[in-house]
Coordinates of C-alpha atoms and ligand atoms in Angstrom, one line a residue:
X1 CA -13.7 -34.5 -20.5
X2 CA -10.4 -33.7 -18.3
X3 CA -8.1 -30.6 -20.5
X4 CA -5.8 -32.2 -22.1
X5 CA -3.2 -29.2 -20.9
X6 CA -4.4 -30.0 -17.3
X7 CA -3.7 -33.5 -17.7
X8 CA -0.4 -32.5 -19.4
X9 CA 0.7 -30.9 -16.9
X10 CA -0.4 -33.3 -13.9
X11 CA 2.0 -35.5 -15.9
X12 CA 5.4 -33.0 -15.8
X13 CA 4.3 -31.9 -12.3
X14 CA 2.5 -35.0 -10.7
X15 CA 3.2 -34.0 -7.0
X16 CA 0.5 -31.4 -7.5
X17 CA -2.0 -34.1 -7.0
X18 CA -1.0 -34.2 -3.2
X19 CA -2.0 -30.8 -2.9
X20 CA -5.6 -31.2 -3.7
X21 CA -6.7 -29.7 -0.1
X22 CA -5.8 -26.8 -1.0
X23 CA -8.4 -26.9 -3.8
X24 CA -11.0 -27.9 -1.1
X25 CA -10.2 -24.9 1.2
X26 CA -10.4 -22.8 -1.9
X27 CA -13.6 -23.6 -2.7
X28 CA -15.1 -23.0 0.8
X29 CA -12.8 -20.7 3.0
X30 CA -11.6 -18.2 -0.1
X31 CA -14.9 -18.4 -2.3
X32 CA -14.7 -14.7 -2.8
X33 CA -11.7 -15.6 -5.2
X34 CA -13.7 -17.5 -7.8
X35 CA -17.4 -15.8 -7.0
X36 CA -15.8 -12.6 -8.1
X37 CA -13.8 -14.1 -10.8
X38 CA -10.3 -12.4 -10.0
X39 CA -7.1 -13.9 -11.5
X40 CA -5.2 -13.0 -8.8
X41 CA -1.3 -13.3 -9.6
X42 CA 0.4 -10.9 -7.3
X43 CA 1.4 -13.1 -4.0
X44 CA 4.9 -11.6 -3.5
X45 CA 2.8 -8.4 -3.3
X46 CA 0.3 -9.5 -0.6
X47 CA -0.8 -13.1 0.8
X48 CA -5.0 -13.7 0.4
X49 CA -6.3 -14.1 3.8
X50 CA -8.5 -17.3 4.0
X51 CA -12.7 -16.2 5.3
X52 CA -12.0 -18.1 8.3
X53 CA -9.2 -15.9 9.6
X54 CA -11.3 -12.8 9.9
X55 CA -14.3 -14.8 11.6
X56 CA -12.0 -15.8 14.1
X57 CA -10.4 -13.0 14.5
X58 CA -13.5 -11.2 15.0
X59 CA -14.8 -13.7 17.2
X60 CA -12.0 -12.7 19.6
X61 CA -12.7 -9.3 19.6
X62 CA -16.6 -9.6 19.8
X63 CA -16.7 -12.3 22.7
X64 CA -13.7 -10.3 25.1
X65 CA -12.6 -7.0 26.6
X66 CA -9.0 -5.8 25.9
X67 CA -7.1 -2.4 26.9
X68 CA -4.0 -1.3 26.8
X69 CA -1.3 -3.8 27.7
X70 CA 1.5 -3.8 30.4
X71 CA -1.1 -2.6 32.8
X72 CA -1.6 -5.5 36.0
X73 CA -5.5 -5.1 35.6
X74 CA -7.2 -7.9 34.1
X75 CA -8.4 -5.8 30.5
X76 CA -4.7 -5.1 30.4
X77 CA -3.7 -8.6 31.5
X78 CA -5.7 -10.0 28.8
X79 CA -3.8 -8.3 25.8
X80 CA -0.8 -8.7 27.5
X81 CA -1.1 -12.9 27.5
X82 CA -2.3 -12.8 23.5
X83 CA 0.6 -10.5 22.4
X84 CA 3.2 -12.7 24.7
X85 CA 1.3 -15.7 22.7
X86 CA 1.6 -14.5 19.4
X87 CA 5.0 -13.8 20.0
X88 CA 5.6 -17.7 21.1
X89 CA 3.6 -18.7 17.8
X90 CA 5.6 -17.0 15.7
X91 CA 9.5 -18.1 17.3
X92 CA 7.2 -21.5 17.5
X93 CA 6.2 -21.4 13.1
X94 CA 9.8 -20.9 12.1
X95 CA 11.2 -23.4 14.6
X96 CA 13.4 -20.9 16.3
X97 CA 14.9 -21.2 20.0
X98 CA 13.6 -19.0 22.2
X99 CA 16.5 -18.9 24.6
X100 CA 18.3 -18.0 21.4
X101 CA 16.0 -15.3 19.5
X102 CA 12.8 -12.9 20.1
X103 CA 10.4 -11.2 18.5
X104 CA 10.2 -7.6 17.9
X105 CA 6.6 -6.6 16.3
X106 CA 6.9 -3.9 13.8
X107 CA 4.2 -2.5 11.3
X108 CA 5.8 -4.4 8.1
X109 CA 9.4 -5.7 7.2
X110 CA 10.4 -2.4 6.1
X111 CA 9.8 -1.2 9.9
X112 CA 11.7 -4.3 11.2
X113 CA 14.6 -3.4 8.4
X114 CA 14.9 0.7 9.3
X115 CA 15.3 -0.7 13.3
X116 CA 18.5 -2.6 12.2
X117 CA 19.6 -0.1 10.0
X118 CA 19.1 3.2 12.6
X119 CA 20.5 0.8 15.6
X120 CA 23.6 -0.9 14.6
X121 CA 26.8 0.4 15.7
X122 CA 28.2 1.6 12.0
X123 CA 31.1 3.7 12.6
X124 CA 33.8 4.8 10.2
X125 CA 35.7 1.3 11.0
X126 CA 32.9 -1.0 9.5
X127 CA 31.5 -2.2 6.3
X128 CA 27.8 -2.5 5.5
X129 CA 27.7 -5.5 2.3
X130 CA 24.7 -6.0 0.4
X131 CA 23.2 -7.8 -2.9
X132 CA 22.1 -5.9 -5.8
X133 CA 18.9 -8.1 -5.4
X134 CA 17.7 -6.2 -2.3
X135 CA 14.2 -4.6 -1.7
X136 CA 14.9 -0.9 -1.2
X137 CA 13.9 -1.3 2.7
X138 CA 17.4 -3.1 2.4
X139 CA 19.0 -0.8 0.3
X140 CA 18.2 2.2 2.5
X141 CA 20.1 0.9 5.4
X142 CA 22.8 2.2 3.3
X143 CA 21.9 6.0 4.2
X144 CA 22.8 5.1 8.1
X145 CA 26.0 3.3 6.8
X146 CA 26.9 6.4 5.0
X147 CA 25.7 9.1 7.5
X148 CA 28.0 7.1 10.4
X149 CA 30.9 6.8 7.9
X150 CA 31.2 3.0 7.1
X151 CA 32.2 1.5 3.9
X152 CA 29.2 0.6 1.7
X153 CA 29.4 -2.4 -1.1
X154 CA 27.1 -4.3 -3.0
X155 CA 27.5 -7.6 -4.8
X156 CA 26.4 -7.7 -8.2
X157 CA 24.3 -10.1 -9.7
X158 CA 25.2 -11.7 -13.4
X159 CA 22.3 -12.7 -16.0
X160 CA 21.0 -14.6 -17.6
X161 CA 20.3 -16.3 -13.8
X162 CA 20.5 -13.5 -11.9
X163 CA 22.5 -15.0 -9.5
X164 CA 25.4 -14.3 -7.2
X165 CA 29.1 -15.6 -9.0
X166 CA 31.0 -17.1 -5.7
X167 CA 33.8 -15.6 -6.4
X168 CA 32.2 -11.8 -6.1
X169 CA 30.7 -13.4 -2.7
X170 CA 33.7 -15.1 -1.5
X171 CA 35.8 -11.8 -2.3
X172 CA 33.7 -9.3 -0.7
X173 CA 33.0 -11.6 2.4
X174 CA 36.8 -11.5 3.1
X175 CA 36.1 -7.9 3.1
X176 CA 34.9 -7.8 7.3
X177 CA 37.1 -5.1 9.0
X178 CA 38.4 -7.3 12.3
X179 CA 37.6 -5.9 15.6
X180 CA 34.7 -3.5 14.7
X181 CA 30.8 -4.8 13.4
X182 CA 30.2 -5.8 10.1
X183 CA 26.7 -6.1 8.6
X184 CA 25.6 -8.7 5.3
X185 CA 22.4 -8.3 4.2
X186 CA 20.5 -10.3 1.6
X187 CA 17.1 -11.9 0.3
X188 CA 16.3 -15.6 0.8
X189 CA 14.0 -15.1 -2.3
X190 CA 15.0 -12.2 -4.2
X191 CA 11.2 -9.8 -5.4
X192 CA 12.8 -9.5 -8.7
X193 CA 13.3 -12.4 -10.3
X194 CA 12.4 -14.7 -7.2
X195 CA 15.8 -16.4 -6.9
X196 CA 16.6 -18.3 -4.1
X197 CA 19.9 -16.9 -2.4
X198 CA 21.6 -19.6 -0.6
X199 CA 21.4 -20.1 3.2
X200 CA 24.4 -21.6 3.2
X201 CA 25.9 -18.0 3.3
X202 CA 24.3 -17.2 6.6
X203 CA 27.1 -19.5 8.4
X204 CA 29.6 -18.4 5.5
X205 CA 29.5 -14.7 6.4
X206 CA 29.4 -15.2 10.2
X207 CA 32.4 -16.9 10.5
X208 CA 33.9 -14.3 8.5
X209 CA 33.3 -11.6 11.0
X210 CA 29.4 -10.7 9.9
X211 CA 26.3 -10.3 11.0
X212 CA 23.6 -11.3 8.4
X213 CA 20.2 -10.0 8.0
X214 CA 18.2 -12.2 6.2
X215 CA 15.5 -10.8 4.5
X216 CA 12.8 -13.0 4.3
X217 CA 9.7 -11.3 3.1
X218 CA 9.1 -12.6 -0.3
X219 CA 10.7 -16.1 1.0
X220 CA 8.7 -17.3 3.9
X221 CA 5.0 -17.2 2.8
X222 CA 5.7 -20.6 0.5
X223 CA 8.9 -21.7 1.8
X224 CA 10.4 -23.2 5.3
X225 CA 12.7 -21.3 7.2
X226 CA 13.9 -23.4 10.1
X227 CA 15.9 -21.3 12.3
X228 CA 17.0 -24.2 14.1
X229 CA 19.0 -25.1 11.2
X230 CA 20.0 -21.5 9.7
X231 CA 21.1 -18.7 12.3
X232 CA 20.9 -15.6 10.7
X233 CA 20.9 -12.7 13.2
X234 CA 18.0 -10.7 11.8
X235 CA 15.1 -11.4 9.8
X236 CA 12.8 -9.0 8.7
X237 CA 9.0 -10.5 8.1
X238 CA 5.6 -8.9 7.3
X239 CA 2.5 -11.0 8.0
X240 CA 0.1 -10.2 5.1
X241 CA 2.5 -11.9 2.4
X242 CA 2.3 -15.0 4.3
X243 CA -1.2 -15.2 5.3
X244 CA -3.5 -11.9 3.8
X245 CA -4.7 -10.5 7.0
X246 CA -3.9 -8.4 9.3
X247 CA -2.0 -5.8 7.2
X248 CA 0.3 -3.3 9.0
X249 CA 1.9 -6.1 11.0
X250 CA 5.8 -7.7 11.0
X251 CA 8.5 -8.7 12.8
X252 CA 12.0 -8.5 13.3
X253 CA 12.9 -12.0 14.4
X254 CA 16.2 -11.4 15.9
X255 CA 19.2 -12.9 17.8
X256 CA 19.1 -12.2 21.2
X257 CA 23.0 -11.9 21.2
X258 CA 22.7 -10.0 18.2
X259 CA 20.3 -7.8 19.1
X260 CA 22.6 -6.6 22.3
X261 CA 24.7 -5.1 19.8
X262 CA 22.0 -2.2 18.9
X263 CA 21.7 0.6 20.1
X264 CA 18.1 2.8 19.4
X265 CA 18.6 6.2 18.6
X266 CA 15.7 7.9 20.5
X267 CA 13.4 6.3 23.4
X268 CA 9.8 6.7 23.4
X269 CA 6.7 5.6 25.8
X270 CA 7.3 1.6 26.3
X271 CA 11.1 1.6 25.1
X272 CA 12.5 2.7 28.4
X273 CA 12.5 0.9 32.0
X274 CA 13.1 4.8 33.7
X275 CA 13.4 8.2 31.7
X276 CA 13.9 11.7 33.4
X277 CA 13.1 14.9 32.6
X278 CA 15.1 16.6 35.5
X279 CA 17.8 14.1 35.9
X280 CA 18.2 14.3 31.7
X281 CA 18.8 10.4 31.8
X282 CA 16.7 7.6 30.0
X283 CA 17.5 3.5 30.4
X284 CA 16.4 1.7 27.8
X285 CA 14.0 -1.6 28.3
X286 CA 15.2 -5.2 28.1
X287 CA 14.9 -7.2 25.0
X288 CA 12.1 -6.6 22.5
X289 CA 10.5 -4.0 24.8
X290 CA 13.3 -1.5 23.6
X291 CA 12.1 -1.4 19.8
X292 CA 8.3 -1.5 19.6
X293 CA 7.9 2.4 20.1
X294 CA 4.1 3.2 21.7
X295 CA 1.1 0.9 22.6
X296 CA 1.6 -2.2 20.0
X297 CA -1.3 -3.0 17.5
X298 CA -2.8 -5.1 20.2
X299 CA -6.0 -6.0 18.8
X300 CA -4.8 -7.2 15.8
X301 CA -1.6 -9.1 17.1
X302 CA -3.2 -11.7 17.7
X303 CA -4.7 -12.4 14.3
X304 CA -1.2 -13.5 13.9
X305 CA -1.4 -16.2 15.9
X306 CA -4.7 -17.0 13.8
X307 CA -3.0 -16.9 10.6
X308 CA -0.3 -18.9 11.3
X309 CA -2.2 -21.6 12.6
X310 CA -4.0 -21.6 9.0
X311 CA -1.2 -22.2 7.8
X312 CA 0.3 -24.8 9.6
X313 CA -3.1 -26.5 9.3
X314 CA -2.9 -26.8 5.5
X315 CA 1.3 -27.1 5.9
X316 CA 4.2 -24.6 4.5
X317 CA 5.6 -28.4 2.5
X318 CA 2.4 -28.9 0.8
X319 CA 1.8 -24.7 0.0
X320 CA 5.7 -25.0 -1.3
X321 CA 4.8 -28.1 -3.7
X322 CA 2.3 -26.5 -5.0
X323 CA 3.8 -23.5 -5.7
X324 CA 7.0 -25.0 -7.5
X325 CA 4.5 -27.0 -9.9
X326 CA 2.2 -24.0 -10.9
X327 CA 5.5 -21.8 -11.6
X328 CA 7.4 -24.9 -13.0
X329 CA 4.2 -25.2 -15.6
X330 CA 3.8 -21.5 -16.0
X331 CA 7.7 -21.1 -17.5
X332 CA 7.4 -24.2 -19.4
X333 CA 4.9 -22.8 -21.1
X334 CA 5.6 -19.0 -21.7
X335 CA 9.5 -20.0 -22.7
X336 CA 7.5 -21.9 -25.6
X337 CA 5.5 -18.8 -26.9
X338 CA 7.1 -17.1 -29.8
X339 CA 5.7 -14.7 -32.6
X340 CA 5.6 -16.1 -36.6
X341 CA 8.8 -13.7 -37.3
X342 CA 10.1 -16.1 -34.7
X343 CA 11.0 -13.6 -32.1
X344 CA 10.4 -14.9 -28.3
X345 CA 7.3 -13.1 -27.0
X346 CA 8.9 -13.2 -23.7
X347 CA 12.3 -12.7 -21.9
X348 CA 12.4 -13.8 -18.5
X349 CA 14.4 -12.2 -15.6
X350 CA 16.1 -15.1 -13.6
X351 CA 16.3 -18.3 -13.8
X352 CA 14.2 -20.0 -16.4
X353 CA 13.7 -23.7 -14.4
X354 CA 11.8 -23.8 -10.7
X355 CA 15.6 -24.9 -9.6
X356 CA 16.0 -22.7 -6.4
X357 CA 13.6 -20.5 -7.6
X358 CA 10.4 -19.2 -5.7
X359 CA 6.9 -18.9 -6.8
X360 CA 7.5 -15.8 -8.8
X361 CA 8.3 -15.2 -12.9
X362 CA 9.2 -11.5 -13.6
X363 CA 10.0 -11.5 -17.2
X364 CA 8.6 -8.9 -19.9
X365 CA 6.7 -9.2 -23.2
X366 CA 8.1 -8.3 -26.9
X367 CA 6.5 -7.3 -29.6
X368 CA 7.6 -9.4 -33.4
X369 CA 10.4 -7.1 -34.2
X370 CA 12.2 -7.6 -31.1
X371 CA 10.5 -4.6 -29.2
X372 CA 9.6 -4.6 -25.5
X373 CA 6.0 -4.0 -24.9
X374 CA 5.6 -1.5 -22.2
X375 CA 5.1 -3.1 -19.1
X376 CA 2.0 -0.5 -18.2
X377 CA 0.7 -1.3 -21.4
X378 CA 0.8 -5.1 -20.2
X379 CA -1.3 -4.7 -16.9
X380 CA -3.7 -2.2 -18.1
X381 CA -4.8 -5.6 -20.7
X382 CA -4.4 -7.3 -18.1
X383 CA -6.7 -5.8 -15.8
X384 CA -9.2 -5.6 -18.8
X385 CA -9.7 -9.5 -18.0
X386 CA -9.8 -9.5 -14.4
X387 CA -5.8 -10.7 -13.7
X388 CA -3.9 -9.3 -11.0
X389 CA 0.1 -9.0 -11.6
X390 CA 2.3 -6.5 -10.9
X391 CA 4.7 -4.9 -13.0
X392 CA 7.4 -1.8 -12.2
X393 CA 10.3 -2.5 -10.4
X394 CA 9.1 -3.8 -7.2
X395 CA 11.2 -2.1 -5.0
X396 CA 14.2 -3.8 -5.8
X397 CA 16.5 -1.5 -8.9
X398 CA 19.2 -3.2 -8.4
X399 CA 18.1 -6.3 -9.6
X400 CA 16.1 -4.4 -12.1
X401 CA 19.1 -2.2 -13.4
X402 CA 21.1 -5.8 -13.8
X403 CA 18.1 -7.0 -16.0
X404 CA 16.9 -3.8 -17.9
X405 CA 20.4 -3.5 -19.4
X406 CA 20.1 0.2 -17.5
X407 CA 24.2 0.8 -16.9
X408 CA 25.6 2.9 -13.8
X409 CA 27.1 5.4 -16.3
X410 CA 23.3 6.0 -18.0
X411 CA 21.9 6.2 -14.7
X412 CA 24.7 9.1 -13.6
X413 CA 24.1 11.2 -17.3
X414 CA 20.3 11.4 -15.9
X415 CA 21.0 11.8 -12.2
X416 CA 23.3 14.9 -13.1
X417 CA 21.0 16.5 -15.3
X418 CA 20.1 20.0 -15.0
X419 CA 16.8 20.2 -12.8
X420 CA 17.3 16.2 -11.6
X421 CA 19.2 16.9 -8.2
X422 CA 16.6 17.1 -6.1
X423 CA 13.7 15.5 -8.1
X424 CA 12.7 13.1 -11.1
X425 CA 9.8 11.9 -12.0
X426 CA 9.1 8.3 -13.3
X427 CA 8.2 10.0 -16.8
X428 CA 11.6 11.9 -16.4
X429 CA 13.1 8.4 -15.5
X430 CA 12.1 6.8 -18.8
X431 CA 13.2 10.0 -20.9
X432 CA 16.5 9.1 -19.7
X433 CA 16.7 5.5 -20.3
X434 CA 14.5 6.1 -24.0
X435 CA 14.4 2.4 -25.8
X436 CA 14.4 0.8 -22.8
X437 CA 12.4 -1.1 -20.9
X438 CA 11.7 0.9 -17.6
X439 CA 10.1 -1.6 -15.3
X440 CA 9.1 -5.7 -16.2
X441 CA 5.9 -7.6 -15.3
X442 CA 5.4 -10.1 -12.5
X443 CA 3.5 -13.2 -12.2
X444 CA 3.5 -14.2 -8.8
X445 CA 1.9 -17.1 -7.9
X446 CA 1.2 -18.2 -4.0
X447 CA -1.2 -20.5 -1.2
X448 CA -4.4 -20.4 -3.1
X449 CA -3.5 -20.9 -6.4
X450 CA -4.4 -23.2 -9.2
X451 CA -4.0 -24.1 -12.4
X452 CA -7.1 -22.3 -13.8
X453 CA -5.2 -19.2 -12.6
X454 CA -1.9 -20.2 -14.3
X455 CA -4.2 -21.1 -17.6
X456 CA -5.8 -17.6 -17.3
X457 CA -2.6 -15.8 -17.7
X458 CA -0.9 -18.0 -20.2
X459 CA -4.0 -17.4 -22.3
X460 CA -3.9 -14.1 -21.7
X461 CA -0.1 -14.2 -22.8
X462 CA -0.8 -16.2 -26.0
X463 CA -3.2 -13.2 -27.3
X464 CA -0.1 -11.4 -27.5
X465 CA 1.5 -13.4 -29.9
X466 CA 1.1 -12.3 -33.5
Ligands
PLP1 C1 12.0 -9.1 -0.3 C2 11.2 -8.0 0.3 N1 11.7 -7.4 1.3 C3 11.1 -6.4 2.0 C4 9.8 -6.0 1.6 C5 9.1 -4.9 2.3 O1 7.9 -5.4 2.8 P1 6.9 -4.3 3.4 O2 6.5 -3.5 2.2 O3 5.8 -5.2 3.9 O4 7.5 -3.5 4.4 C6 9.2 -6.7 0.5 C7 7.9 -6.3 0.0 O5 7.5 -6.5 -1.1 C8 9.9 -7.7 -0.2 O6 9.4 -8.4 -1.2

């Protein structure tokens, strides 16, 4: 007999039906997921690589012989050709011109992020803009704003949506000092609360004098980015959220016109066309060349090219459909929950409806006097029954100072406490902000997921209620 909650919620969410394939790979290409019983919910942490990945990618490296690349001799040759292909795979996945943008391969999006921030040309003339919703890889681009003297400021984000007002990004858009470079930098699907910025502002913020790094981490393993419709000038990726495996590989996807503009603060072996010990003098390589410091991870570039091709073969449409059904199902159902004292069990960070909203639901549980639960509390239960979320802050405090009610004046009390200059402790953190809720739980959900998984978790959240 079909669950009447799974036939429910084929009937809210009917387009899940045309995702069924993904059921079928499940079973066959990710049966470690179900054989060992894991819940997994944490996708905006890290992708699930798919069996079939790994045996590919170990086929290559079984069946040839590769050395280091750059070399003319045919190990060297061989390397060369998959990295160059990889390269082409990945402008070729998010549609983007060639003539127009390249690929630099870092270790992670953090890696592709510090390159940006050490390399532009801040000075004491420009203005480095950012959202409160930014990962802290964003966020410490500020230090090389700061060190070179520009102006720092960040947009705030408003609850209950956690959104950007237009009028906050209208005003501070205007803000681009004329004649001198400008940098915007935002998330196309914010870690936190897994809002969708608009890229609409991409074109917004260049005509008004910026250049815009798009961060697009938590955004492009379940959503299309077509950089043949949007133009941003750099866009920070790392591989294993969109497909699992390898880890400890990204890119910077940037402008080539854009990328002309930076200027790398050291040169190392590969970054350079001549450098001199004598003659004191370096000259700095062409294009990507100049920011992938050292030999690149060249036997594991091009599982890239693997794992994008998995994904195109089940489609980033049919992953994204499924993804807005399972999260669309998953707040229907926790906004629902409430104690007998009538007190929500939940209160959810961001918006509350899978309206330009990604496959995540950060929220955090409360016990039937109003009290949040400790978040720690909530994954160590978790756990106990084999479910993966995260909880914390993910990286991202603005967005989770906007949503923990933590205020910049609280923050400044603790910062300037005796002993807190140099150091402070989490435990110290939460002495500070006593009452409050120090961190929030996420549910992320992502390619392989199904509605047994969503199930799991919702049952897990209804033993909460009292
Ligand atoms: C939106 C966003 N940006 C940047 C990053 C940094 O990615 P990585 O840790 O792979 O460098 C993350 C990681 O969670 C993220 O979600």
């Amino acid at each position: 007999m079909t669950d009447p909650s799974y036939s429910a919620f084929i009937h809210t969410y009917p387009a899940y039906e045309t995702t069924f394939s993904i059921d079928e790979l499940r079973a066959w290409d990710y049966a470690r997921l179900d054989a060992s019983r894991q819940v997994y919910l944490d996708y905006t942490g890290a992708g699930l690589y798919a069996e079939s990945q790994v045996h590919a990618h170990h086929k290559l490296l079984e069946e040839h012989v590769f050395g280091n690349p750059h070399s003319t001799n045919p190990t060297s040759q061989a390397a060369t050709h998959l990295i160059e292909s990889a390269r082409a795979s990945i402008l070729k996945f998010f549609n983007a011109d060639p003539q127009e943008y390249l690929v630099i391969l870092t270790a992670n999006a953090s890696g592709a992020l510090k390159l940006v921030g050490e390399s532009y040309p801040f000075s004491s003339n420009s203005h480095y803009l950012l959202t409160f919703d930014n990962h802290n890889s964003v966020n410490g681009i500020r230090e090389f704003a700061h060190r070179d003297g520009a102006q720092v400021t960040y947009i705030p984000v408003a609850l209950p949506d956690m959104r950007v007002q237009d009028e906050h990004l209208l005003s501070a858009l205007a803000q681009a000092k004329p004649g001198t470079h400008n940098l915007f930098a935002y998330p196309a699907q914010s870690n936190f609360s897994s809002v969708q910025h608009p890229l609409e502002w991409i074109e917004l913020a260049r005509s008004r004098g910026w250049d815009v790094v798009l961060d697009a981490a938590a955004f492009a393993p379940t959503n299309r980015l077509d950089l043949g419709r949007w133009k941003p000038d750099f866009v920070p990726i790392s591989f294993y959220k969109i497909f699992g495996y390898p880890t400890g590989l990204g890119a910077l996807i940037a402008r080539r016109q854009a990328l002309a503009k930076l200027h790398r603060p050291w040169f190392a072996g590969g970054t350079i066309t001549v450098a001199s010990v004598q003659g004191g003098k370096y000259y700095l390589a062409e294009g990507a060349a100049a920011f992938e410091d050292g030999t690149v991870d060249y036997l594991n570039i091009p599982a890239i090219e693997i794992g994008l091709k998995h994904i195109e073969s089940i489609g980033i449409d049919k992953i994204h459909t499924r993804v807005v059904c399972l999260t669309g199902w998953l707040l229907d159902n926790l906004k629902k929950m409430h104690h007998s004292s009538g007190e929500a069990l939940v209160r959810i960070y961001g918006p509350t409806t899978t309206d330009r909203h990604g496959g995540s639901v950060t929220l955090n549980f409360f016990d039937p006097h109003g009290m949040p639960i400790d978040h720690q509390f909530i994954e160590e239960a978790a756990s106990r029954v084999n479910i993966s979320l995260r909880t914390g802050c993910f990286c991202n405090p603005g967005a989770g100072e906007i949503a923990l009610g933590i205020s910049s004046m609280e923050l400044a009390a603790c910062f300037l406490q005796p002993g807190h200059q140099q150091r402070l402790s989490y435990d110290d953190f939460r002495l500070c902000i006593d009452g409050k809720a120090s961190g929030a739980v996420r549910i992320s959900v992502g390619l392989v997921s199904n509605f047994a998984d969503v199930q799991a978790v919702l049952n897990f959240a209804r033993s909460l209620v009292k």
